[in-house]
Amino acid sequence: MNRSKDGYKKLQTGWKILSILLLVYTCTAGLLMEVPRLSIVNESIRALYFHVPMWFGMVFLFFMSAFNAIRYLRNGSAFYDILSREFATTGVVYGALGIVTGMIWANYTWGSPWHGDPKQNGAAVALLVYLAYFILRGSLSNDEQSARLGAVYNLFAFAAMIPLIFILPRMADSMHPGSGGNPGFNMYDLDNRMRMVFYPAVLGWILFGLWITDLRIRIKRLTINS
Amino acid sequence: MKKLLTFIWLILLNPKVGFSQTVEMADTMRSEGKIYVLVAIILVIFSGLALYLFRLDQKISRLEKGQE
């Protein structure tokens, strides 16, 4: 393949095209296909195809970031540090989009944009933990120090995000589906109508995030090598 | 008559029929075909951005070639 000196393998064009096709399908089928008729959420249930994939994408990107942080700590190559940092950047963008879309959705279904919902709070705290990662990195002028501390902190941030988003909200009464005795969408989409759009949407948005990260990594490499 | 009433009652009890009558969805908008306007607008914006990202990708590839 087109591997370069540092071993970076560019995202292949096929994945980019697949991402575009899946997202075109999401935008079309997501608006046109039948959805369960539920009171309160009504048509806004379609936000599931756009709001939730942001979180799936964010978790995937943060996972890749933590994975590359481990790789950096193991062999100390600055290249893995670049990967780790750029994955975290795109992850934060996805998370911010998830928070904002969630607030719009909550405003119309729960009654207010910030409802003090455990999952909402947990997601906000997780994002703040990741924002601190960039502050930490920016505050260190020594590149190697910044990379090493950043990698260690990155692992802490990932370890903090998992309970904040996946475990704690399920132990409390969250308004989010699937938490605290809330049956969630699973009960209604058993007919697979929504899954047919939802899973492609998740994959499409994840690939889209990978693509953007790929571009960021390549730009970073250009600025470093020149 | 009694049988007919039972029949109608059973139909109304059917959760699917009951739901579609009580829960308000954007049925009018769909029947008027305006939903396609929305789909078209979203698709134009998304394909525009996707195309833009592809061009950006090509530009970076050219820079990478120049550096080697």
XYZ file of C-alpha atoms in Angstrom:
294
model
C 0.000 0.000 0.000
C 0.986 3.635 0.059
C 2.826 3.503 3.351
C 5.303 6.273 3.981
C 8.445 6.473 6.066
C 6.701 6.735 9.416
C 4.422 3.830 8.529
C 1.249 5.865 8.219
C -1.284 4.240 5.957
C -3.700 6.698 4.411
C -7.410 5.992 4.607
C -8.303 4.303 1.349
C -10.661 6.043 -1.061
C -13.136 3.162 -0.852
C -13.875 3.926 2.798
C -14.462 7.594 1.994
C -16.898 6.733 -0.775
C -18.639 4.199 1.458
C -18.997 6.864 4.143
C -20.581 9.314 1.671
C -22.950 6.650 0.311
C -24.039 5.574 3.788
C -24.665 9.166 4.847
C -26.592 9.969 1.660
C -28.696 6.900 2.454
C -29.113 8.104 6.046
C -30.302 11.562 4.992
C -32.778 10.089 2.499
C -34.094 6.998 4.267
C -33.863 8.719 7.632
C -36.430 11.266 6.536
C -38.584 9.101 4.285
C -38.822 5.662 5.895
C -41.573 4.718 8.318
C -40.855 5.168 12.010
C -42.837 4.032 15.070
C -45.627 6.431 15.998
C -44.843 7.475 19.553
C -46.353 10.335 21.476
C -44.098 13.184 22.685
C -41.194 12.288 20.371
C -43.414 12.096 17.252
C -41.342 12.693 14.111
C -38.389 13.866 16.179
C -37.540 10.184 16.723
C -35.632 10.559 13.437
C -33.030 12.554 15.331
C -31.852 9.131 16.480
C -30.163 8.718 13.081
C -28.060 11.834 13.595
C -27.727 12.517 17.321
C -26.803 9.023 18.525
C -24.175 8.283 15.818
C -22.296 11.365 17.063
C -21.786 9.565 20.391
C -20.920 6.257 18.768
C -18.441 8.130 16.599
C -17.010 10.010 19.574
C -16.459 6.821 21.569
C -14.793 5.178 18.564
C -12.496 8.172 17.993
C -11.588 8.395 21.686
C -10.870 4.680 21.666
C -8.503 5.133 18.721
C -6.914 8.060 20.557
C -6.351 5.983 23.711
C -5.074 3.052 21.626
C -2.464 5.289 19.981
C -1.577 6.796 23.356
C -0.672 3.280 24.508
C 1.329 2.727 21.326
C 3.169 5.994 21.996
C 3.956 5.028 25.581
C 5.237 1.664 24.425
C 7.695 2.798 21.793
C 7.987 6.576 22.182
C 7.535 7.392 18.494
C 6.224 10.944 18.028
C 4.140 9.660 15.127
C 1.728 7.801 17.439
C 1.429 10.940 19.511
C 0.181 12.803 16.422
C -2.391 10.074 15.765
C -3.552 10.095 19.371
C -3.956 13.856 19.467
C -5.786 14.189 16.146
C -8.223 11.391 17.018
C -9.001 13.167 20.279
C -9.616 16.444 18.416
C -12.178 14.930 16.056
C -13.704 13.065 18.995
C -14.284 16.306 20.877
C -15.916 17.839 17.781
C -18.261 14.843 17.546
C -19.033 15.086 21.249
C -19.796 18.809 21.026
C -22.148 18.141 18.108
C -23.769 15.368 20.153
C -24.315 17.722 23.099
C -25.798 20.495 20.943
C -28.110 18.170 18.985
C -29.117 16.550 22.271
C -30.033 19.946 23.712
C -32.197 20.801 20.720
C -33.923 17.424 20.943
C -34.359 17.666 24.731
C -35.893 21.115 24.425
C -38.807 19.704 22.439
C -39.247 16.330 24.132
C -38.188 16.851 27.760
C -39.219 20.491 28.007
C -35.835 22.201 28.459
C -32.446 22.007 26.761
C -30.568 21.086 29.946
C -32.606 18.732 32.017
C -30.012 17.598 34.530
C -30.310 14.153 33.006
C -27.500 11.883 34.310
C -26.385 10.909 30.836
C -26.400 14.525 29.668
C -24.360 15.593 32.690
C -22.017 12.636 32.303
C -21.406 13.436 28.642
C -20.681 17.069 29.503
C -18.201 16.079 32.223
C -16.514 13.600 29.844
C -16.123 16.365 27.267
C -14.648 18.700 29.880
C -12.177 15.974 30.866
C -11.098 15.776 27.228
C -10.915 19.553 26.876
C -8.503 19.522 29.816
C -6.343 17.177 27.705
C -5.777 19.939 25.165
C -5.155 22.515 27.887
C -2.593 20.203 29.462
C -0.868 19.666 26.142
C -0.922 23.333 25.232
C 0.577 24.343 28.542
C 3.764 22.295 28.041
C 6.357 23.778 25.722
C 8.575 20.693 25.691
C 7.245 18.461 22.911
C 8.318 15.194 24.437
C 6.971 16.106 27.845
C 3.700 17.225 26.283
C 3.428 13.946 24.383
C 4.187 11.724 27.371
C 1.964 13.529 29.877
C -0.695 13.831 27.178
C -0.644 10.086 26.524
C -0.961 9.229 30.206
C -3.734 11.754 30.721
C -5.453 10.469 27.577
C -5.720 7.008 29.126
C -7.159 8.532 32.284
C -9.690 10.508 30.233
C -10.784 7.397 28.359
C -11.095 5.440 31.590
C -13.199 8.272 33.052
C -15.437 8.610 29.997
C -16.658 4.992 29.988
C -18.370 5.057 33.413
C -19.545 8.655 32.911
C -21.420 7.800 29.725
C -22.212 4.104 29.963
C -22.369 3.051 33.607
C -23.437 5.911 35.883
C -26.500 6.964 33.810
C -27.794 3.400 33.938
C -27.569 3.355 37.715
C -29.609 6.530 38.088
C -32.973 7.473 36.637
C -32.004 8.798 33.263
C -34.521 10.042 30.753
C -32.350 8.612 28.037
C -33.695 5.417 26.528
C -32.262 2.250 27.961
C -31.428 3.649 31.406
C -32.998 3.399 34.849
C -35.978 1.287 33.906
C -36.631 3.397 30.850
C -37.452 0.929 28.096
C -35.942 3.030 25.340
C -36.415 2.551 21.668
C -35.535 -1.119 21.738
C -39.088 -2.020 22.629
C -40.482 -0.318 19.564
C -37.947 -0.813 16.837
C -38.033 -4.586 17.102
C -39.643 -4.503 13.681
C -36.171 -3.477 12.414
C -37.487 -0.454 10.569
C -35.254 1.927 12.459
C -32.286 -0.408 12.665
C -32.141 -0.476 8.866
C -31.246 3.208 8.927
C -29.592 3.470 12.324
C -26.736 0.978 11.851
C -25.706 2.316 8.421
C -25.866 5.815 9.926
C -23.510 4.847 12.758
C -21.030 3.262 10.347
C -21.278 6.216 7.951
C -20.611 8.807 10.646
C -17.725 6.786 12.117
C -16.069 6.533 8.695
C -16.661 10.243 8.152
C -14.854 10.973 11.433
C -12.007 8.686 10.388
C -11.695 10.565 7.120
C -11.518 13.978 8.773
C -8.954 12.647 11.242
C -6.952 11.201 8.343
C -6.826 14.654 6.728
C -5.778 16.264 10.014
C -3.008 13.716 10.557
C -1.683 14.233 7.034
C -1.677 18.023 7.391
C 0.165 17.671 10.705
C 2.784 15.432 9.078
C 3.261 17.965 6.286
C 3.877 20.811 8.725
C 6.312 18.733 10.776
C 8.334 17.439 7.820
C 8.663 20.773 6.063
C -75.160 -6.236 15.125
C -73.507 -7.351 18.320
C -70.907 -9.280 16.356
C -70.181 -6.228 14.195
C -69.689 -4.035 17.278
C -67.287 -6.565 18.776
C -65.389 -6.625 15.505
C -65.046 -2.834 15.409
C -64.058 -2.804 19.070
C -61.331 -5.364 18.430
C -59.981 -3.306 15.539
C -59.841 -0.210 17.733
C -58.077 -2.196 20.445
C -55.363 -3.154 17.998
C -52.396 -1.107 19.206
C -51.214 -0.255 15.720
C -54.560 1.178 14.611
C -54.990 3.008 17.885
C -51.543 4.569 17.662
C -51.861 5.851 14.148
C -55.033 7.659 15.043
C -53.859 9.343 18.219
C -50.196 10.152 17.658
C -49.670 13.179 15.494
C -47.031 12.773 12.802
C -46.115 14.920 9.809
C -48.585 13.057 7.613
C -49.911 16.145 5.829
C -46.436 17.308 4.960
C -45.638 13.888 3.540
C -48.845 13.635 1.533
C -48.140 17.042 0.018
C -44.682 15.819 -0.993
C -42.939 18.678 0.810
C -40.720 16.175 2.606
C -38.868 15.678 -0.691
C -37.963 19.368 -0.654
C -36.234 18.831 2.681
C -34.479 15.679 1.489
C -33.260 17.508 -1.627
C -31.905 20.453 0.369
C -30.104 18.241 2.884
C -28.634 16.099 0.118
C -27.381 19.132 -1.837
C -25.668 20.564 1.233
C -24.190 17.219 2.239
C -22.893 16.363 -1.231
C -21.431 19.855 -1.508
C -19.527 19.362 1.737
C -18.463 15.847 0.721
C -17.143 17.144 -2.587
C -15.301 19.909 -0.751
C -13.699 17.320 1.544
C -12.605 15.276 -1.483
C -10.977 18.337 -3.057
C -9.198 19.077 0.219
C -8.004 15.476 0.284
C -6.600 15.796 -3.245
C -4.852 19.035 -2.359
C -3.150 17.420 0.632
C -2.141 14.455 -1.551
C -0.493 16.863 -4.003
C 1.407 18.534 -1.167
C 2.549 15.132 0.096
C 3.819 14.238 -3.388
C 5.747 17.496 -3.561
C 7.423 16.817 -0.252
C 8.714 13.359 -1.123
